[in-house]
Short mmCIF file of C-alpha atoms and ligand atoms in Angstrom, two decimals:
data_model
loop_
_atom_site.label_atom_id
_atom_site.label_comp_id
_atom_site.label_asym_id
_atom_site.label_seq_id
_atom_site.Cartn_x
_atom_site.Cartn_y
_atom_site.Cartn_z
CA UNK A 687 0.00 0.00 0.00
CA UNK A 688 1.22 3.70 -1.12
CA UNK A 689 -0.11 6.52 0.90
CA UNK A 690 0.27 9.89 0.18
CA UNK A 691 -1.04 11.40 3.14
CA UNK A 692 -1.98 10.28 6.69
CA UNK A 693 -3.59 12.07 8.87
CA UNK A 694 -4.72 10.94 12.76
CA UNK A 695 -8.38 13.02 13.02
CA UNK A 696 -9.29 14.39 16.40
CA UNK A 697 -13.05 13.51 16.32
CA UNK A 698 -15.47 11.68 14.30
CA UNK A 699 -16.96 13.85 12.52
CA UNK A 700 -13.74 15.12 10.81
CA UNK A 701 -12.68 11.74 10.36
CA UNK A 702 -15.88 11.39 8.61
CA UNK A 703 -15.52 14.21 6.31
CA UNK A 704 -11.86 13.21 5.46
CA UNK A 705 -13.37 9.97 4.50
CA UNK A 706 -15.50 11.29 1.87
CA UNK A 707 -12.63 12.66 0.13
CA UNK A 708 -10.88 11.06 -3.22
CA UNK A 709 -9.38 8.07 -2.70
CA UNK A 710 -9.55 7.89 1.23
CA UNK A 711 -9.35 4.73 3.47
CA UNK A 712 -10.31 4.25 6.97
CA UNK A 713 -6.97 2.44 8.98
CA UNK A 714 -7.95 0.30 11.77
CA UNK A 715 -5.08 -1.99 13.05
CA UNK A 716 -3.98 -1.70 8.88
CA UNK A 717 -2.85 -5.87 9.28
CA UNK A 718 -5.68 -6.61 5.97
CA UNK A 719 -4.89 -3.25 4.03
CA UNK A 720 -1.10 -4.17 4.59
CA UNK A 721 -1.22 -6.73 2.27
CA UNK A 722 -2.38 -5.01 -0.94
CA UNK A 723 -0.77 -2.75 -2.72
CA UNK A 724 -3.14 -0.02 -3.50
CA UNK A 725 -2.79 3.28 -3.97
CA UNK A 726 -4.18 5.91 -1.38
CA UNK A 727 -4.53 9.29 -1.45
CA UNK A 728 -5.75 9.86 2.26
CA UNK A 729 -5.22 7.14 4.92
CA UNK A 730 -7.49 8.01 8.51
CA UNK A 731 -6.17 6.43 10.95
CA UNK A 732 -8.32 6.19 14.23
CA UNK A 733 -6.29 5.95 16.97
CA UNK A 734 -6.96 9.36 18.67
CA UNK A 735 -10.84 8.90 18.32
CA UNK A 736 -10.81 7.06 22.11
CA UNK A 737 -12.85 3.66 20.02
CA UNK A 738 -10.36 1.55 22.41
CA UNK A 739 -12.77 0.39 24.45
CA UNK A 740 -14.74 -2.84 26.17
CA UNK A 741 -17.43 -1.53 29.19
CA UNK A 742 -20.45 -2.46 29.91
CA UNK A 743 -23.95 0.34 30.03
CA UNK A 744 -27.68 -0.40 30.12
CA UNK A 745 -27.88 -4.16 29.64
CA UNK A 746 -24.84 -3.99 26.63
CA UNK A 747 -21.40 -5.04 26.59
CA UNK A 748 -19.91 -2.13 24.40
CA UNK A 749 -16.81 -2.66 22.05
CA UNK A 750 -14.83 0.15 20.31
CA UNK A 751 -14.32 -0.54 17.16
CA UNK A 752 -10.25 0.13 17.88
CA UNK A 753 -10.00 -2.30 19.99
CA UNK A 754 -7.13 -4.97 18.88
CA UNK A 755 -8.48 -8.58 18.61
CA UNK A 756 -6.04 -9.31 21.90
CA UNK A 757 -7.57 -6.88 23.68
CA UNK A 758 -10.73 -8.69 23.31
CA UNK A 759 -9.86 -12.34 23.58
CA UNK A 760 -7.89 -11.64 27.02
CA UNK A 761 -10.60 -9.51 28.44
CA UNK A 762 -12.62 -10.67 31.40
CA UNK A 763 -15.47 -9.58 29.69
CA UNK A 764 -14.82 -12.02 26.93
CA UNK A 765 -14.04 -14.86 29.51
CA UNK A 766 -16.54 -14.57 31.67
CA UNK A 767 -19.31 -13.86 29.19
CA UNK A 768 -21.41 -16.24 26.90
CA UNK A 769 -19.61 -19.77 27.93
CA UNK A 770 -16.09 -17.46 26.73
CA UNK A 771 -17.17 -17.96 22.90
CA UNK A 772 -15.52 -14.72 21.89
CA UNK A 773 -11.92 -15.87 23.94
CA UNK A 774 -12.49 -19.11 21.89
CA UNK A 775 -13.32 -17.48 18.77
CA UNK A 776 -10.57 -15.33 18.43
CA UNK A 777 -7.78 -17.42 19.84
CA UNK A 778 -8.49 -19.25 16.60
CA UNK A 779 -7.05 -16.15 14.25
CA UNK A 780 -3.45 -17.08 13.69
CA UNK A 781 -1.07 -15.96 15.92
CA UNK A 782 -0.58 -13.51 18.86
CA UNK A 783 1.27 -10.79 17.03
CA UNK A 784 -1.41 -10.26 14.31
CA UNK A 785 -4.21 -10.18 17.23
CA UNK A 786 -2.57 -7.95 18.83
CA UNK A 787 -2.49 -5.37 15.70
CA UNK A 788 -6.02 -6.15 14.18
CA UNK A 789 -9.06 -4.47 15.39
CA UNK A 790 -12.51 -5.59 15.96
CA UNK A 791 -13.51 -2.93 13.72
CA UNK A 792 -11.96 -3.68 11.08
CA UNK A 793 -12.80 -7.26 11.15
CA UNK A 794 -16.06 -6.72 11.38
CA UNK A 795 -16.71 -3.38 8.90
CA UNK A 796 -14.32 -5.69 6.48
CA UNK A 797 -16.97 -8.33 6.27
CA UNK A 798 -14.82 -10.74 5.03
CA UNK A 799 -16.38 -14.56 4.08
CA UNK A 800 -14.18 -16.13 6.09
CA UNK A 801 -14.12 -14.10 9.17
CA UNK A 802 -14.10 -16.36 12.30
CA UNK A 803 -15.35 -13.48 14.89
CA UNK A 804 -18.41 -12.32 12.77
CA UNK A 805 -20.05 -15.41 12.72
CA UNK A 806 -19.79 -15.71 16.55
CA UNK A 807 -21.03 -12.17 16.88
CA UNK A 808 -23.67 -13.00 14.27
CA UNK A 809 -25.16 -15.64 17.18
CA UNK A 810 -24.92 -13.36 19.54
CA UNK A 811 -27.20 -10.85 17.79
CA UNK A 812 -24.92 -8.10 18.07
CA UNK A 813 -25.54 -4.59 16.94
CA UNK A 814 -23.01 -2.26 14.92
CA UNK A 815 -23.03 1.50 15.23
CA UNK A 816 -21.83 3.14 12.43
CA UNK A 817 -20.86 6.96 11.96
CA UNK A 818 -23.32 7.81 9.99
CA UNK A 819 -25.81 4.94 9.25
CA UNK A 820 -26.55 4.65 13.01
CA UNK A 821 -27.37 1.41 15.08
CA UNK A 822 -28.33 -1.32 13.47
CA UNK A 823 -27.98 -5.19 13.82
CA UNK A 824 -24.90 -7.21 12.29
CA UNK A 825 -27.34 -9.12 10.38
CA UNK A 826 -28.45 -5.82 8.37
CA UNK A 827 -24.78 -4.69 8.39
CA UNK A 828 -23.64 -7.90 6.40
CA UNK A 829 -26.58 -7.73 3.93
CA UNK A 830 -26.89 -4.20 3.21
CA UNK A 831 -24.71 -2.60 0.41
CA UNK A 832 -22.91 0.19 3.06
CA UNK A 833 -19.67 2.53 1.53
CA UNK A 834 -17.48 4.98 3.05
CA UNK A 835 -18.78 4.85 6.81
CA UNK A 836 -16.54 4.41 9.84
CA UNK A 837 -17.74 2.05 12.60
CA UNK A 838 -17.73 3.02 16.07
CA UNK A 839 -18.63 -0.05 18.25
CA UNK A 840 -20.12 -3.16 18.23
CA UNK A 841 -22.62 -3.64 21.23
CA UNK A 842 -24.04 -6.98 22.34
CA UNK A 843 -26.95 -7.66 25.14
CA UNK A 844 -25.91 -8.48 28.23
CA UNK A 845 -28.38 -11.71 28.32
CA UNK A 846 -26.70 -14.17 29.82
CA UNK A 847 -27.11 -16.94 26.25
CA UNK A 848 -25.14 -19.75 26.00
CA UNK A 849 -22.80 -20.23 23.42
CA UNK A 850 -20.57 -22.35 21.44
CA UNK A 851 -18.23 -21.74 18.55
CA UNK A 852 -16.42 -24.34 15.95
CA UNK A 853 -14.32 -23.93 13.09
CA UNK A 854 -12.47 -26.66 10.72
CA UNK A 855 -9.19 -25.29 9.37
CA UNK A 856 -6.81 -26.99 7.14
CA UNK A 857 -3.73 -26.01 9.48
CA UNK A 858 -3.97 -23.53 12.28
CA UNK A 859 -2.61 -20.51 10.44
CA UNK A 860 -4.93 -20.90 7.33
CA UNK A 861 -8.35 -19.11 7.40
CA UNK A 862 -11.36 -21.74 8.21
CA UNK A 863 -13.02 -23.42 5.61
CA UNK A 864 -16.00 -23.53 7.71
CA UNK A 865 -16.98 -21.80 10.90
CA UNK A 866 -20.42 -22.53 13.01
CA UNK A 867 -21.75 -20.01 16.29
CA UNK A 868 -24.66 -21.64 17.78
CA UNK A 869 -25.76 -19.41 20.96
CA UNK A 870 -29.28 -20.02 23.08
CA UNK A 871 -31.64 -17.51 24.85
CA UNK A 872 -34.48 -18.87 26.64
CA UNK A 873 -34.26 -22.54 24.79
CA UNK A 874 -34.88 -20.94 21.96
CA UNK A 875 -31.09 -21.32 19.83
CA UNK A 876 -29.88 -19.16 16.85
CA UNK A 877 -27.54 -21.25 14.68
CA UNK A 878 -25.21 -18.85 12.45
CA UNK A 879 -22.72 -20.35 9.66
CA UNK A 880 -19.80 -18.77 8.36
CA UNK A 881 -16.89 -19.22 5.85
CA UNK A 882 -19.27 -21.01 3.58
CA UNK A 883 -16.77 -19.72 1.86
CA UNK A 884 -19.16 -16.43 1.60
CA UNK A 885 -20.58 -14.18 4.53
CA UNK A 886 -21.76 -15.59 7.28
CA UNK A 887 -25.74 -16.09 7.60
CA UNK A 888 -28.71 -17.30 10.11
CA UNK A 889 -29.70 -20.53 9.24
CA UNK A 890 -33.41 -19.66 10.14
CA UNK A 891 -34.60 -23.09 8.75
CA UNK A 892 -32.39 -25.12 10.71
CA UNK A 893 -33.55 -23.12 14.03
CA UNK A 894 -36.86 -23.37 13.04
CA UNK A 895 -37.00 -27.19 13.34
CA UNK A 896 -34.76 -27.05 16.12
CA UNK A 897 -36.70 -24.70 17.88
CA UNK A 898 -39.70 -26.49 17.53
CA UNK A 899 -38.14 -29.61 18.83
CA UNK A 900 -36.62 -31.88 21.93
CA UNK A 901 -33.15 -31.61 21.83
CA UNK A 902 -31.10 -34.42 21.28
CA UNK A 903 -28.76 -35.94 19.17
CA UNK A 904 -30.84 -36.52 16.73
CA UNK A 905 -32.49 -33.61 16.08
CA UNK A 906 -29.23 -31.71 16.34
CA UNK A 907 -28.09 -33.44 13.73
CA UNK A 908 -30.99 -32.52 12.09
CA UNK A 909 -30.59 -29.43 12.21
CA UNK A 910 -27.27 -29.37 10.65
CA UNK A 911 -29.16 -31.33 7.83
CA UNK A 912 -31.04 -28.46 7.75
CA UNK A 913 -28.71 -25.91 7.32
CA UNK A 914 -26.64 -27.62 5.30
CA UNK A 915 -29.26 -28.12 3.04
CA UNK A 916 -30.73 -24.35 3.23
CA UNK A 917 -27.56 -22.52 3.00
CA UNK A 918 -25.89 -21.93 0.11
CA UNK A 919 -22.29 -23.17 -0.18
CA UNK A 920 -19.16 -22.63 -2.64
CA UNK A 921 -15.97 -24.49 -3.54
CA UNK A 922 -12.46 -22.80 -3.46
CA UNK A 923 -8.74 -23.49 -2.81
CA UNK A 924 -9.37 -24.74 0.94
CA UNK A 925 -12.53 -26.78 0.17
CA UNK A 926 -15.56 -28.09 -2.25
CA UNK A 927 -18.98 -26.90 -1.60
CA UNK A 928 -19.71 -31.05 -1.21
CA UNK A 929 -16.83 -30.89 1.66
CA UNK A 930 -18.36 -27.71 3.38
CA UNK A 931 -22.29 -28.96 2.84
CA UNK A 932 -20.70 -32.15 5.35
CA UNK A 933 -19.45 -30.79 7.57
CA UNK A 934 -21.56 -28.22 8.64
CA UNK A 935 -24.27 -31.26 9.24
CA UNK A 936 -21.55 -32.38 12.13
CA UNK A 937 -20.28 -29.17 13.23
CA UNK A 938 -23.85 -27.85 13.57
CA UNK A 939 -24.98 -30.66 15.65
CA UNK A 940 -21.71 -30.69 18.03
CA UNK A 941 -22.41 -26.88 18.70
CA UNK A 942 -26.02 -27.48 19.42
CA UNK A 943 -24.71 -30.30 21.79
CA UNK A 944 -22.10 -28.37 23.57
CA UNK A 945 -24.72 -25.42 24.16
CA UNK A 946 -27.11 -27.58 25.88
CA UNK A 947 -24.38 -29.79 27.97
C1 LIG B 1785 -2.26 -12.81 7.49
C2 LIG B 1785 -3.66 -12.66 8.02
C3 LIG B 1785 -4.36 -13.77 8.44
C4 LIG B 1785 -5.67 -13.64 8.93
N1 LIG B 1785 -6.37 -14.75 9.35
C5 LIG B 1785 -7.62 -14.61 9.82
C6 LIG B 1785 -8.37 -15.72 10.26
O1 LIG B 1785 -7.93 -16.86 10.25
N2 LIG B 1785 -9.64 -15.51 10.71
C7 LIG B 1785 -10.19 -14.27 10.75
O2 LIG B 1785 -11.35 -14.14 11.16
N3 LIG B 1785 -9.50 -13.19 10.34
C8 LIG B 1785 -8.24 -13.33 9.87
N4 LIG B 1785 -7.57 -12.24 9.43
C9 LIG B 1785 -8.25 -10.94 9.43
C10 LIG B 1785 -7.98 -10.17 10.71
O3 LIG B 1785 -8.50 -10.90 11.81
C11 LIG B 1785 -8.67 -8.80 10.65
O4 LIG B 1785 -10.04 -9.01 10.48
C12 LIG B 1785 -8.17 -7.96 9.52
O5 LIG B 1785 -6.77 -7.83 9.63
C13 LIG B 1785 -8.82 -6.57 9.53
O6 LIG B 1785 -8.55 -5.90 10.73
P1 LIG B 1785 -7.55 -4.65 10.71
O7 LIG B 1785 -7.72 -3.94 12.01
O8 LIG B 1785 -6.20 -5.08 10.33
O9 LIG B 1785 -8.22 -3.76 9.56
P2 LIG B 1785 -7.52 -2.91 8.41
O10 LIG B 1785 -6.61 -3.75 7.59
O11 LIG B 1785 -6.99 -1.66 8.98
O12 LIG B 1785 -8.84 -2.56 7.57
C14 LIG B 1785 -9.60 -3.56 6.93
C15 LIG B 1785 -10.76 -2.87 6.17
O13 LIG B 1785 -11.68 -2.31 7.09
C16 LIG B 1785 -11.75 -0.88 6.97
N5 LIG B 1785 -11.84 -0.39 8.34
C17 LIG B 1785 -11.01 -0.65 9.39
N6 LIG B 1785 -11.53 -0.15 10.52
C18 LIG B 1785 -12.68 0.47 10.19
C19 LIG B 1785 -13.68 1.18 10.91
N7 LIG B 1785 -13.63 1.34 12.24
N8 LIG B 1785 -14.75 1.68 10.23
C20 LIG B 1785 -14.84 1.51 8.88
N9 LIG B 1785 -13.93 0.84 8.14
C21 LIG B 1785 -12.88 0.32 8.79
C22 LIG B 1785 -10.48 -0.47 6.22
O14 LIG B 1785 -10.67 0.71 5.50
C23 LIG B 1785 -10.29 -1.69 5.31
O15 LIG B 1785 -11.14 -1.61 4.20
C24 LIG B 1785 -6.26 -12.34 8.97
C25 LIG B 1785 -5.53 -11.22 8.57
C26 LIG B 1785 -4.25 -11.36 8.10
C27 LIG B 1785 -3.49 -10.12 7.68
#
């Protein structure tokens, strides 16, 4: 990456407006952007717009969106929270040194396919705010076509679900070739896949039947049948849509499983 200028805005709304500008880009921990080689005429970084944050306010766990991945995982917030599915999530993402520079916001304002942390957040129904396109849930976030907004925080409700998270990687420092978040709130469960290899979504269907049903093995793996089924998968380097379509069926059941036990 080439950048002409870079410039550390004092508050968000100038940060904003600098963003609108000709070829600008937002810099969050800069570990993604890093590893193109684009051209940029303005680069933002965030670091003096106090986003470095994990607290807790009315009934939400808040999370700046400059906090570093680290941060996160080795909170107590993260540990002692939703079975520690967020600690487990991100200790997946390579190694130490890269959690340590990338930030939750951009992992989650990237939207990237294979993202391990969205899909858990996806379970958790949280809720992004952005700059200017306000609150809104991560569900809406991923579908919607959104440009040249900054993202604040990520906030998730303090509601005490359970949670599991499971990914299946070819090695540990490769991306997943599929991820499943399966969290529960008052028996009912919400069942999220990710790295399909696209986005991850809600596999409504699946909770549906599961939803509707005694939980056991059986219907767990039903479930996965469900959203295996419902979903939409792809092939690429790291896996066939045949491969993926398989093992979300197990992976799916053993999350469903580990929720309830
Ligand atoms: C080598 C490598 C391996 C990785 N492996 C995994 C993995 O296995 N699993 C996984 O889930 N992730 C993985 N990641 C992704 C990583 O976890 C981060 O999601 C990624 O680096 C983006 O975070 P960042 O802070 O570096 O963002 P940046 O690189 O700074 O930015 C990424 C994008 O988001 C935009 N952006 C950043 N912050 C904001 C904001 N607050 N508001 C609006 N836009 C913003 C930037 O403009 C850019 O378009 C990997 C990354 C690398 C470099």
């Amino acid at each position: 990456m080439n950048i002409k200028k870079y410039l550390r805005p004092l508050n968000i709304d100038e940060a904003y407006g600098l963003l609108q500008s000709k070829n600008a880009v937002i810099i969050g921990g800069g570990a993604f952007l890093n590893l193109g080689n684009r051209e940029v005429e303005t680069a933002i970084d965030l670091s003096k717009l106090n986003l470095n944050f994990i607290e807790e306010k009315n009934g939400e766990f808040l999370i700046g969106a400059m906090t570093t991945l680290r941060k996160l995982e080795t909170s107590s917030f993260a540990k002692e929270n939703f079975d520690g599915v967020i600690t487990k999530t991100l200790s997946c993402i390579m190694g130490v040194q890269l959690r340590n520079t990338a930030t939750i916001g951009g992992s989650v304002y990237g939207r990237y396919g294979f993202s391990d942390i969205i899909t858990t957040f996806l379970a958790l129904d949280a809720e992004v705010e952005l700059c200017n396109g306000g609150k809104m849930s991560l569900e809406k976030f991923l579908e919607e076509k959104i440009d040249r907004d900054i993202l604040l925080k990520i906030s998730i409700k303090k509601d005490n679900r359970k949670a599991a998270y499971i990914n299946m990687r070819n090695s540990s420092a490769d991306f997943s070739l599929i991820n499943v978040a399966v969290a529960m709130k008052d028996n009912r469960f919400r069942i999220c896949v990710g790295a399909r290899p696209k986005r991850a979504k809600v596999a409504y269907e699946a909770m549906s039947f599961i939803n509707s049903s005694e939980v056991n093995e059986e219907t767990a793996l039903r479930a996965g049948e469900i959203a295996s089924t419902t979903l939409q998968f792809g092939g690429d380097i790291r896996a066939s849509a045949e491969y993926r379509k398989e093992l979300c069926k197990a992976l799916v059941k053993r999350a469903i499983m580990e929720v309830i036990q």
